[in-house]
Short mmCIF file of N, CA and C in Angstrom, two decimals:
data_model
loop_
_atom_site.label_atom_id
_atom_site.label_comp_id
_atom_site.label_asym_id
_atom_site.label_seq_id
_atom_site.Cartn_x
_atom_site.Cartn_y
_atom_site.Cartn_z
N MET O 23 -3.24 29.29 7.88
CA MET O 23 -3.28 27.99 7.24
C MET O 23 -3.97 27.00 8.16
N LYS O 24 -4.93 26.32 7.61
CA LYS O 24 -5.71 25.39 8.42
C LYS O 24 -5.96 24.12 7.64
N LEU O 25 -5.71 22.99 8.29
CA LEU O 25 -5.99 21.68 7.74
C LEU O 25 -7.22 21.16 8.47
N HIS O 26 -8.32 20.95 7.74
CA HIS O 26 -9.60 20.58 8.37
C HIS O 26 -9.83 19.07 8.42
N ALA O 27 -9.42 18.35 7.39
CA ALA O 27 -9.73 16.92 7.35
C ALA O 27 -8.72 16.15 6.52
N ILE O 28 -8.55 14.89 6.93
CA ILE O 28 -7.75 13.92 6.18
C ILE O 28 -8.61 12.68 6.05
N CYS O 29 -8.77 12.19 4.84
CA CYS O 29 -9.58 10.98 4.61
C CYS O 29 -8.78 9.98 3.77
N ILE O 30 -8.87 8.72 4.17
CA ILE O 30 -8.27 7.63 3.40
C ILE O 30 -9.44 6.83 2.84
N ILE O 31 -9.48 6.73 1.52
CA ILE O 31 -10.64 6.17 0.84
C ILE O 31 -10.19 5.10 -0.15
N PHE O 32 -10.93 4.00 -0.19
CA PHE O 32 -10.64 2.94 -1.15
C PHE O 32 -11.62 3.05 -2.30
N LYS O 33 -11.07 3.14 -3.50
CA LYS O 33 -11.88 3.27 -4.71
C LYS O 33 -11.93 1.89 -5.38
N GLY O 34 -12.61 0.96 -4.74
CA GLY O 34 -12.61 -0.40 -5.24
C GLY O 34 -13.71 -0.70 -6.24
N GLY O 35 -14.93 -0.42 -5.88
CA GLY O 35 -16.06 -0.74 -6.75
C GLY O 35 -16.60 0.51 -7.41
N THR O 36 -17.93 0.56 -7.49
CA THR O 36 -18.57 1.72 -8.11
C THR O 36 -18.59 2.91 -7.16
N LYS O 37 -18.59 2.64 -5.85
CA LYS O 37 -18.64 3.71 -4.85
C LYS O 37 -17.37 3.68 -4.01
N ALA O 38 -16.81 4.84 -3.76
CA ALA O 38 -15.63 4.94 -2.91
C ALA O 38 -16.03 4.70 -1.46
N GLN O 39 -15.17 4.01 -0.74
CA GLN O 39 -15.46 3.65 0.65
C GLN O 39 -14.45 4.33 1.57
N ASN O 40 -14.96 5.04 2.56
CA ASN O 40 -14.12 5.75 3.51
C ASN O 40 -13.54 4.74 4.52
N LEU O 41 -12.21 4.57 4.52
CA LEU O 41 -11.58 3.61 5.42
C LEU O 41 -11.19 4.24 6.75
N LYS O 42 -10.68 5.47 6.71
CA LYS O 42 -10.30 6.15 7.95
C LYS O 42 -10.28 7.65 7.70
N SER O 43 -10.75 8.41 8.67
CA SER O 43 -10.79 9.87 8.56
C SER O 43 -10.37 10.51 9.87
N ALA O 44 -9.91 11.71 9.78
CA ALA O 44 -9.60 12.53 10.96
C ALA O 44 -10.02 13.96 10.64
N TYR O 45 -10.64 14.62 11.59
CA TYR O 45 -11.18 15.96 11.36
C TYR O 45 -10.72 16.91 12.46
N ASP O 46 -10.50 18.15 12.08
CA ASP O 46 -10.28 19.23 13.03
C ASP O 46 -11.37 20.25 12.76
N LEU O 47 -12.41 20.20 13.55
CA LEU O 47 -13.58 21.05 13.34
C LEU O 47 -13.63 22.22 14.33
N SER O 48 -12.48 22.57 14.90
CA SER O 48 -12.43 23.62 15.92
C SER O 48 -12.83 25.00 15.37
N SER O 49 -12.71 25.20 14.07
CA SER O 49 -13.06 26.51 13.50
C SER O 49 -14.55 26.63 13.17
N PHE O 50 -15.31 25.57 13.42
CA PHE O 50 -16.75 25.58 13.17
C PHE O 50 -17.50 25.70 14.49
N GLY O 51 -18.70 26.27 14.41
CA GLY O 51 -19.53 26.39 15.59
C GLY O 51 -20.06 25.02 16.03
N TYR O 52 -20.52 24.95 17.25
CA TYR O 52 -20.97 23.69 17.82
C TYR O 52 -22.05 23.03 16.97
N PHE O 53 -23.00 23.80 16.50
CA PHE O 53 -24.12 23.25 15.74
C PHE O 53 -23.74 22.97 14.27
N GLN O 54 -22.62 23.49 13.82
CA GLN O 54 -22.19 23.30 12.44
C GLN O 54 -21.26 22.10 12.29
N LYS O 55 -20.68 21.61 13.37
CA LYS O 55 -19.64 20.59 13.29
C LYS O 55 -20.08 19.32 12.58
N SER O 56 -21.23 18.78 12.93
CA SER O 56 -21.65 17.51 12.32
C SER O 56 -21.97 17.70 10.84
N SER O 57 -22.57 18.81 10.49
CA SER O 57 -22.86 19.08 9.07
C SER O 57 -21.58 19.27 8.28
N ALA O 58 -20.63 19.99 8.86
CA ALA O 58 -19.35 20.22 8.18
C ALA O 58 -18.61 18.90 7.97
N GLN O 59 -18.63 18.04 8.98
CA GLN O 59 -17.96 16.74 8.87
C GLN O 59 -18.61 15.89 7.78
N GLU O 60 -19.93 15.85 7.75
CA GLU O 60 -20.63 15.09 6.72
C GLU O 60 -20.32 15.63 5.32
N PHE O 61 -20.30 16.94 5.20
CA PHE O 61 -20.00 17.56 3.91
C PHE O 61 -18.58 17.21 3.45
N MET O 62 -17.62 17.28 4.37
CA MET O 62 -16.23 16.95 4.04
C MET O 62 -16.09 15.48 3.64
N LYS O 63 -16.79 14.63 4.34
CA LYS O 63 -16.74 13.20 4.03
C LYS O 63 -17.33 12.94 2.65
N PHE O 64 -18.48 13.53 2.38
CA PHE O 64 -19.15 13.38 1.08
C PHE O 64 -18.27 13.91 -0.05
N THR O 65 -17.71 15.12 0.13
CA THR O 65 -16.86 15.74 -0.88
C THR O 65 -15.63 14.87 -1.15
N SER O 66 -15.04 14.32 -0.09
CA SER O 66 -13.86 13.47 -0.24
C SER O 66 -14.18 12.25 -1.09
N GLN O 67 -15.31 11.62 -0.82
CA GLN O 67 -15.69 10.43 -1.60
C GLN O 67 -15.93 10.79 -3.07
N ILE O 68 -16.58 11.91 -3.32
CA ILE O 68 -16.85 12.33 -4.70
C ILE O 68 -15.56 12.59 -5.46
N VAL O 69 -14.62 13.32 -4.86
CA VAL O 69 -13.39 13.65 -5.59
C VAL O 69 -12.53 12.42 -5.83
N VAL O 70 -12.55 11.47 -4.89
CA VAL O 70 -11.80 10.22 -5.11
C VAL O 70 -12.44 9.41 -6.23
N GLU O 71 -13.77 9.33 -6.24
CA GLU O 71 -14.47 8.59 -7.30
C GLU O 71 -14.16 9.15 -8.68
N ARG O 72 -13.95 10.46 -8.76
CA ARG O 72 -13.74 11.12 -10.05
C ARG O 72 -12.26 11.35 -10.40
N THR O 73 -11.38 10.80 -9.59
CA THR O 73 -9.95 10.93 -9.86
C THR O 73 -9.42 9.58 -10.34
N GLN O 74 -8.71 9.60 -11.45
CA GLN O 74 -8.15 8.37 -12.01
C GLN O 74 -6.98 7.89 -11.15
N PRO O 75 -6.79 6.58 -11.02
CA PRO O 75 -5.65 6.05 -10.26
C PRO O 75 -4.32 6.58 -10.82
N GLY O 76 -3.44 6.92 -9.91
CA GLY O 76 -2.12 7.45 -10.28
C GLY O 76 -2.09 8.95 -10.46
N LEU O 77 -3.21 9.62 -10.26
CA LEU O 77 -3.26 11.08 -10.47
C LEU O 77 -3.41 11.84 -9.16
N ARG O 78 -2.95 13.07 -9.22
CA ARG O 78 -3.13 14.03 -8.12
C ARG O 78 -3.89 15.21 -8.68
N GLN O 79 -4.79 15.76 -7.89
CA GLN O 79 -5.47 16.96 -8.34
C GLN O 79 -5.95 17.76 -7.14
N SER O 80 -6.20 19.03 -7.40
CA SER O 80 -6.73 19.93 -6.37
C SER O 80 -8.06 20.47 -6.87
N VAL O 81 -9.04 20.42 -5.99
CA VAL O 81 -10.39 20.87 -6.34
C VAL O 81 -10.78 21.97 -5.37
N LYS O 82 -11.24 23.09 -5.93
CA LYS O 82 -11.69 24.21 -5.09
C LYS O 82 -13.18 24.05 -4.84
N GLU O 83 -13.56 24.13 -3.57
CA GLU O 83 -14.97 24.09 -3.19
C GLU O 83 -15.22 25.23 -2.21
N LYS O 84 -15.82 26.31 -2.69
CA LYS O 84 -16.09 27.53 -1.92
C LYS O 84 -14.79 28.04 -1.28
N ASP O 85 -14.70 28.02 0.05
CA ASP O 85 -13.53 28.55 0.75
C ASP O 85 -12.47 27.49 1.01
N TYR O 86 -12.64 26.31 0.47
CA TYR O 86 -11.77 25.19 0.81
C TYR O 86 -11.10 24.60 -0.43
N MET O 87 -9.98 23.94 -0.19
CA MET O 87 -9.28 23.20 -1.24
C MET O 87 -9.27 21.74 -0.84
N CYS O 88 -9.58 20.88 -1.81
CA CYS O 88 -9.52 19.43 -1.61
C CYS O 88 -8.36 18.92 -2.45
N HIS O 89 -7.30 18.49 -1.80
CA HIS O 89 -6.16 17.92 -2.50
C HIS O 89 -6.34 16.41 -2.45
N VAL O 90 -6.35 15.78 -3.62
CA VAL O 90 -6.63 14.34 -3.68
C VAL O 90 -5.53 13.64 -4.47
N TYR O 91 -5.17 12.45 -3.97
CA TYR O 91 -4.22 11.60 -4.66
C TYR O 91 -4.74 10.17 -4.58
N VAL O 92 -4.89 9.53 -5.75
CA VAL O 92 -5.32 8.14 -5.80
C VAL O 92 -4.15 7.32 -6.35
N ARG O 93 -3.68 6.37 -5.53
CA ARG O 93 -2.57 5.52 -5.96
C ARG O 93 -3.04 4.53 -7.01
N SER O 94 -2.09 3.86 -7.62
CA SER O 94 -2.42 2.88 -8.66
C SER O 94 -3.17 1.67 -8.11
N ASP O 95 -3.07 1.43 -6.79
CA ASP O 95 -3.82 0.32 -6.18
C ASP O 95 -5.20 0.75 -5.69
N SER O 96 -5.67 1.91 -6.15
CA SER O 96 -7.00 2.48 -5.85
C SER O 96 -7.17 2.96 -4.42
N LEU O 97 -6.09 3.12 -3.71
CA LEU O 97 -6.15 3.71 -2.37
C LEU O 97 -5.97 5.21 -2.54
N GLY O 98 -6.94 5.97 -2.03
CA GLY O 98 -6.91 7.41 -2.21
C GLY O 98 -6.81 8.16 -0.90
N GLY O 99 -6.24 9.33 -0.96
CA GLY O 99 -6.13 10.20 0.20
C GLY O 99 -6.61 11.59 -0.15
N VAL O 100 -7.30 12.22 0.79
CA VAL O 100 -7.82 13.57 0.57
C VAL O 100 -7.44 14.45 1.76
N ALA O 101 -6.98 15.64 1.45
CA ALA O 101 -6.72 16.65 2.48
C ALA O 101 -7.61 17.84 2.17
N ILE O 102 -8.42 18.23 3.14
CA ILE O 102 -9.29 19.40 2.97
C ILE O 102 -8.72 20.50 3.85
N CYS O 103 -8.40 21.62 3.20
CA CYS O 103 -7.75 22.71 3.93
C CYS O 103 -8.18 24.05 3.33
N ASP O 104 -7.66 25.12 3.90
CA ASP O 104 -7.98 26.44 3.34
C ASP O 104 -7.05 26.72 2.15
N HIS O 105 -7.26 27.87 1.51
CA HIS O 105 -6.50 28.21 0.30
C HIS O 105 -5.04 28.52 0.58
N GLU O 106 -4.71 28.88 1.81
CA GLU O 106 -3.34 29.25 2.15
C GLU O 106 -2.44 28.04 2.32
N TYR O 107 -3.03 26.87 2.57
CA TYR O 107 -2.23 25.67 2.82
C TYR O 107 -1.49 25.28 1.55
N PRO O 108 -0.16 25.07 1.61
CA PRO O 108 0.61 24.78 0.40
C PRO O 108 0.28 23.41 -0.20
N PRO O 109 -0.07 23.35 -1.48
CA PRO O 109 -0.43 22.08 -2.12
C PRO O 109 0.71 21.06 -2.10
N ARG O 110 1.95 21.52 -2.24
CA ARG O 110 3.08 20.60 -2.24
C ARG O 110 3.18 19.85 -0.92
N VAL O 111 2.96 20.55 0.17
CA VAL O 111 3.00 19.92 1.49
C VAL O 111 1.84 18.94 1.62
N ALA O 112 0.66 19.33 1.15
CA ALA O 112 -0.51 18.45 1.23
C ALA O 112 -0.27 17.15 0.47
N PHE O 113 0.23 17.24 -0.74
CA PHE O 113 0.47 16.03 -1.54
C PHE O 113 1.59 15.17 -0.94
N THR O 114 2.58 15.82 -0.36
CA THR O 114 3.67 15.07 0.28
C THR O 114 3.16 14.25 1.45
N PHE O 115 2.37 14.89 2.33
CA PHE O 115 1.91 14.12 3.49
C PHE O 115 0.83 13.11 3.12
N ILE O 116 0.05 13.37 2.07
CA ILE O 116 -0.94 12.37 1.62
C ILE O 116 -0.19 11.11 1.16
N SER O 117 0.87 11.28 0.39
CA SER O 117 1.66 10.13 -0.07
C SER O 117 2.23 9.35 1.10
N LYS O 118 2.80 10.06 2.07
CA LYS O 118 3.37 9.40 3.26
C LYS O 118 2.28 8.67 4.04
N LEU O 119 1.13 9.33 4.19
CA LEU O 119 0.01 8.74 4.93
C LEU O 119 -0.48 7.46 4.26
N LEU O 120 -0.64 7.49 2.95
CA LEU O 120 -1.13 6.30 2.23
C LEU O 120 -0.11 5.17 2.28
N ASP O 121 1.18 5.50 2.21
CA ASP O 121 2.21 4.46 2.33
C ASP O 121 2.17 3.81 3.70
N GLN O 122 2.03 4.62 4.74
CA GLN O 122 1.96 4.09 6.11
C GLN O 122 0.70 3.24 6.28
N PHE O 123 -0.41 3.71 5.75
CA PHE O 123 -1.67 2.96 5.85
C PHE O 123 -1.53 1.60 5.15
N ALA O 124 -0.94 1.60 3.96
CA ALA O 124 -0.79 0.37 3.19
C ALA O 124 0.11 -0.64 3.89
N THR O 125 1.08 -0.18 4.66
CA THR O 125 1.95 -1.11 5.38
C THR O 125 1.28 -1.64 6.64
N GLU O 126 0.43 -0.84 7.29
CA GLU O 126 -0.20 -1.26 8.54
C GLU O 126 -1.52 -2.01 8.34
N VAL O 127 -2.24 -1.69 7.28
CA VAL O 127 -3.53 -2.34 7.02
C VAL O 127 -3.41 -3.12 5.71
N PRO O 128 -3.57 -4.45 5.75
CA PRO O 128 -3.39 -5.25 4.53
C PRO O 128 -4.41 -4.89 3.44
N SER O 129 -3.93 -4.83 2.21
CA SER O 129 -4.79 -4.43 1.09
C SER O 129 -5.93 -5.42 0.85
N SER O 130 -5.76 -6.65 1.27
CA SER O 130 -6.83 -7.65 1.09
C SER O 130 -8.07 -7.32 1.93
N SER O 131 -7.89 -6.53 2.97
CA SER O 131 -9.03 -6.20 3.85
C SER O 131 -9.71 -4.88 3.50
N TRP O 132 -9.16 -4.10 2.58
CA TRP O 132 -9.70 -2.77 2.30
C TRP O 132 -11.16 -2.82 1.83
N ALA O 133 -11.48 -3.72 0.95
CA ALA O 133 -12.85 -3.78 0.39
C ALA O 133 -13.87 -4.23 1.43
N SER O 134 -13.46 -4.99 2.42
CA SER O 134 -14.40 -5.53 3.39
C SER O 134 -14.48 -4.73 4.70
N LEU O 135 -13.66 -3.70 4.83
CA LEU O 135 -13.69 -2.89 6.07
C LEU O 135 -14.99 -2.09 6.16
N PRO O 136 -15.54 -1.95 7.37
CA PRO O 136 -16.73 -1.10 7.52
C PRO O 136 -16.36 0.38 7.35
N GLU O 137 -17.36 1.20 7.16
CA GLU O 137 -17.17 2.64 6.98
C GLU O 137 -16.35 3.22 8.15
N ASP O 138 -15.23 3.84 7.83
CA ASP O 138 -14.34 4.47 8.82
C ASP O 138 -13.88 3.47 9.88
N GLY O 139 -13.75 2.19 9.50
CA GLY O 139 -13.45 1.15 10.49
C GLY O 139 -12.05 0.59 10.46
N ALA O 140 -11.12 1.17 9.73
CA ALA O 140 -9.75 0.67 9.71
C ALA O 140 -9.07 0.94 11.05
N ASN O 141 -8.31 -0.02 11.52
CA ASN O 141 -7.57 0.13 12.77
C ASN O 141 -6.24 0.82 12.45
N PHE O 142 -6.31 2.15 12.39
CA PHE O 142 -5.16 2.94 11.96
C PHE O 142 -5.23 4.30 12.65
N SER O 143 -4.21 4.62 13.42
CA SER O 143 -4.20 5.90 14.16
C SER O 143 -3.43 6.99 13.43
N GLY O 144 -2.82 6.65 12.31
CA GLY O 144 -1.98 7.60 11.58
C GLY O 144 -2.70 8.83 11.08
N ALA O 145 -3.98 8.71 10.74
CA ALA O 145 -4.71 9.87 10.21
C ALA O 145 -4.76 11.00 11.24
N SER O 146 -5.08 10.67 12.48
CA SER O 146 -5.13 11.69 13.53
C SER O 146 -3.75 12.28 13.80
N GLU O 147 -2.73 11.41 13.78
CA GLU O 147 -1.37 11.89 14.01
C GLU O 147 -0.93 12.85 12.90
N PHE O 148 -1.21 12.49 11.65
CA PHE O 148 -0.85 13.35 10.52
C PHE O 148 -1.61 14.67 10.58
N LEU O 149 -2.88 14.61 10.96
CA LEU O 149 -3.69 15.83 11.06
C LEU O 149 -3.08 16.79 12.08
N ALA O 150 -2.65 16.26 13.22
CA ALA O 150 -2.04 17.10 14.25
C ALA O 150 -0.66 17.60 13.81
N LYS O 151 0.13 16.71 13.23
CA LYS O 151 1.51 17.05 12.85
C LYS O 151 1.56 18.09 11.74
N TYR O 152 0.66 18.00 10.78
CA TYR O 152 0.71 18.88 9.61
C TYR O 152 -0.20 20.10 9.72
N GLN O 153 -0.70 20.41 10.90
CA GLN O 153 -1.47 21.65 11.06
C GLN O 153 -0.59 22.86 10.74
N ASP O 154 0.66 22.81 11.17
CA ASP O 154 1.61 23.87 10.84
C ASP O 154 2.60 23.29 9.84
N PRO O 155 2.40 23.54 8.55
CA PRO O 155 3.25 22.91 7.54
C PRO O 155 4.72 23.30 7.64
N SER O 156 5.00 24.48 8.17
CA SER O 156 6.40 24.91 8.26
C SER O 156 7.19 24.09 9.27
N LYS O 157 6.52 23.54 10.28
CA LYS O 157 7.21 22.71 11.27
C LYS O 157 7.39 21.28 10.77
N ALA O 158 6.45 20.80 9.99
CA ALA O 158 6.48 19.40 9.57
C ALA O 158 7.21 19.19 8.25
N ASP O 159 7.32 20.22 7.44
CA ASP O 159 7.91 20.08 6.12
C ASP O 159 9.24 20.82 6.07
N ALA O 160 10.30 20.12 5.71
CA ALA O 160 11.64 20.71 5.70
C ALA O 160 11.75 21.87 4.70
N MET O 161 11.13 21.72 3.53
CA MET O 161 11.20 22.79 2.53
C MET O 161 10.48 24.05 3.01
N MET O 162 9.33 23.88 3.65
CA MET O 162 8.59 25.04 4.17
C MET O 162 9.41 25.72 5.26
N LYS O 163 10.03 24.93 6.13
CA LYS O 163 10.84 25.49 7.20
C LYS O 163 12.02 26.26 6.62
N LEU O 164 12.67 25.69 5.62
CA LEU O 164 13.78 26.36 4.97
C LEU O 164 13.33 27.67 4.32
N GLN O 165 12.17 27.64 3.64
CA GLN O 165 11.64 28.84 3.01
C GLN O 165 11.33 29.91 4.05
N GLN O 166 10.75 29.49 5.18
CA GLN O 166 10.43 30.44 6.24
C GLN O 166 11.72 31.05 6.82
N ASP O 167 12.75 30.22 7.02
CA ASP O 167 14.03 30.73 7.51
C ASP O 167 14.64 31.71 6.52
N LEU O 168 14.55 31.39 5.23
CA LEU O 168 15.07 32.30 4.20
C LEU O 168 14.32 33.63 4.19
N ASP O 169 13.00 33.56 4.35
CA ASP O 169 12.20 34.79 4.39
C ASP O 169 12.59 35.65 5.58
N GLU O 170 12.80 35.01 6.74
CA GLU O 170 13.19 35.75 7.94
C GLU O 170 14.57 36.38 7.74
N THR O 171 15.50 35.61 7.14
CA THR O 171 16.84 36.13 6.88
C THR O 171 16.78 37.30 5.91
N LYS O 172 15.91 37.19 4.91
CA LYS O 172 15.76 38.25 3.92
C LYS O 172 15.27 39.53 4.60
N VAL O 173 14.32 39.41 5.52
CA VAL O 173 13.80 40.58 6.23
C VAL O 173 14.91 41.22 7.06
N ILE O 174 15.70 40.39 7.74
CA ILE O 174 16.80 40.91 8.56
C ILE O 174 17.83 41.60 7.67
N MET O 175 18.15 40.98 6.53
CA MET O 175 19.13 41.56 5.61
C MET O 175 18.64 42.90 5.06
N HIS O 176 17.36 42.97 4.70
CA HIS O 176 16.82 44.24 4.21
C HIS O 176 16.93 45.31 5.29
N GLY O 177 16.63 44.95 6.53
CA GLY O 177 16.74 45.89 7.64
C GLY O 177 18.18 46.35 7.84
N THR O 178 19.11 45.40 7.74
CA THR O 178 20.53 45.73 7.90
C THR O 178 21.01 46.64 6.78
N ILE O 179 20.62 46.31 5.56
CA ILE O 179 21.03 47.12 4.41
C ILE O 179 20.44 48.53 4.52
N GLU O 180 19.18 48.62 4.92
CA GLU O 180 18.55 49.94 5.08
C GLU O 180 19.26 50.76 6.15
N SER O 181 19.61 50.13 7.26
CA SER O 181 20.30 50.87 8.33
C SER O 181 21.70 51.28 7.87
N MET O 182 22.35 50.41 7.08
CA MET O 182 23.67 50.76 6.55
C MET O 182 23.55 51.95 5.59
N LEU O 183 22.52 51.94 4.76
CA LEU O 183 22.33 53.05 3.83
C LEU O 183 22.06 54.35 4.59
N GLU O 184 21.25 54.24 5.66
CA GLU O 184 20.98 55.43 6.46
C GLU O 184 22.26 55.95 7.07
N ARG O 185 23.08 55.02 7.61
CA ARG O 185 24.37 55.42 8.18
C ARG O 185 25.26 56.02 7.10
N GLY O 186 25.23 55.39 5.93
CA GLY O 186 26.04 55.90 4.82
C GLY O 186 25.62 57.29 4.42
N GLU O 187 24.29 57.51 4.39
CA GLU O 187 23.79 58.85 4.06
C GLU O 187 24.20 59.84 5.14
N LYS O 188 24.16 59.44 6.38
CA LYS O 188 24.56 60.33 7.47
C LYS O 188 26.06 60.63 7.39
N LEU O 189 26.85 59.62 7.05
CA LEU O 189 28.29 59.85 6.88
C LEU O 189 28.55 60.81 5.74
N ASP O 190 27.81 60.62 4.64
CA ASP O 190 27.96 61.55 3.51
C ASP O 190 27.64 62.97 3.92
N ASP O 191 26.57 63.12 4.70
CA ASP O 191 26.21 64.46 5.19
C ASP O 191 27.32 65.04 6.04
N LEU O 192 27.92 64.21 6.91
CA LEU O 192 29.01 64.68 7.78
C LEU O 192 30.24 65.09 6.96
N VAL O 193 30.55 64.27 5.96
CA VAL O 193 31.70 64.60 5.11
C VAL O 193 31.44 65.90 4.37
N GLU O 194 30.22 66.06 3.87
CA GLU O 194 29.85 67.29 3.17
C GLU O 194 29.95 68.49 4.11
N LYS O 195 29.44 68.32 5.32
CA LYS O 195 29.51 69.40 6.30
C LYS O 195 30.96 69.68 6.69
N SER O 196 31.74 68.61 6.76
CA SER O 196 33.15 68.76 7.10
C SER O 196 33.87 69.55 6.02
N ASP O 197 33.57 69.23 4.76
CA ASP O 197 34.17 69.98 3.67
C ASP O 197 33.76 71.45 3.73
N ALA O 198 32.46 71.68 4.00
CA ALA O 198 31.96 73.05 4.11
C ALA O 198 32.63 73.74 5.30
N LEU O 199 32.76 73.03 6.40
CA LEU O 199 33.39 73.58 7.60
C LEU O 199 34.85 73.88 7.33
N SER O 200 35.48 72.99 6.62
CA SER O 200 36.89 73.16 6.31
C SER O 200 37.11 74.44 5.49
N SER O 201 36.29 74.66 4.48
CA SER O 201 36.45 75.88 3.68
C SER O 201 36.07 77.12 4.49
N GLN O 202 35.08 76.98 5.37
CA GLN O 202 34.69 78.11 6.22
C GLN O 202 35.79 78.42 7.23
N SER O 203 36.40 77.37 7.76
CA SER O 203 37.46 77.61 8.74
C SER O 203 38.68 78.23 8.07
N LYS O 204 38.97 77.86 6.84
CA LYS O 204 40.08 78.48 6.11
C LYS O 204 39.80 79.96 5.88
N THR O 205 38.57 80.25 5.48
CA THR O 205 38.18 81.65 5.26
C THR O 205 38.28 82.42 6.57
N PHE O 206 37.80 81.80 7.66
CA PHE O 206 37.87 82.44 8.97
C PHE O 206 39.32 82.70 9.36
N TYR O 207 40.19 81.75 9.13
CA TYR O 207 41.60 81.89 9.47
C TYR O 207 42.23 83.05 8.71
N LYS O 208 41.94 83.13 7.39
CA LYS O 208 42.50 84.20 6.58
C LYS O 208 41.99 85.57 7.05
N THR O 209 40.67 85.61 7.33
CA THR O 209 40.08 86.87 7.79
C THR O 209 40.67 87.25 9.15
N ALA O 210 40.80 86.26 10.01
CA ALA O 210 41.35 86.53 11.34
C ALA O 210 42.79 87.00 11.24
N LYS O 211 43.55 86.44 10.31
CA LYS O 211 44.94 86.81 10.15
C LYS O 211 45.05 88.26 9.67
N LYS O 212 44.17 88.63 8.71
CA LYS O 212 44.18 90.01 8.21
C LYS O 212 43.80 91.00 9.32
N THR O 213 42.78 90.59 10.08
CA THR O 213 42.31 91.46 11.16
C THR O 213 43.38 91.59 12.21
N ASN O 214 44.02 90.51 12.55
CA ASN O 214 45.08 90.55 13.56
C ASN O 214 46.30 91.31 13.06
N ALA O 215 46.58 91.31 11.76
CA ALA O 215 47.72 92.01 11.19
C ALA O 215 47.56 93.52 11.37
N CYS O 216 46.33 93.98 11.31
CA CYS O 216 46.06 95.40 11.50
C CYS O 216 46.28 95.81 12.96
N CYS O 217 46.07 94.89 13.84
CA CYS O 217 46.11 95.20 15.26
C CYS O 217 47.47 94.93 15.89
N VAL O 218 48.39 94.43 15.18
CA VAL O 218 49.67 94.05 15.75
C VAL O 218 50.53 95.32 15.97
N ILE O 219 51.05 95.49 17.17
CA ILE O 219 51.88 96.64 17.49
C ILE O 219 53.33 96.19 17.43
N GLN O 220 54.08 96.99 16.75
CA GLN O 220 55.48 96.62 16.65
C GLN O 220 56.37 97.61 17.28
#
């Protein structure tokens, strides 16, 4: 699971304006980084422009997913990640990010801010925090713990069944041994009766 970019975009006029972005381009080669960043920025602006206020949507673009949420005040957030990244976690942190941005940066300044010029450090913090969704999201952590417990329980049940099968084999052998020992005892008694001197 990889989170590549977070963008906060204002959809005020005809064109969406990028207010703040954060990128993790470590999975791209040195010469690809600037192109990848430009592409992500462009894609983010396009999906925000085409998303109605109050809606959430996910858009697939080649190997990436763009999760976008535009609030009713036209403030939009985009998370660009791989296909494995859980959409529920992406939409949760986008909502939290936009709420934090709206409290720290006054809405009256959104339209006049320069490109990527908002004084807001939350985008980078969210990008770092949500790289591993299972650590940042309580539901993901709970699901991961349940999955681990399920694996342990399956292992325990399998070992119990193996032990149970081994016990069944021992009981079966014991029953067989018991009947064999009875037969041996009877045979030994008959043989010894012939040899007894009186």
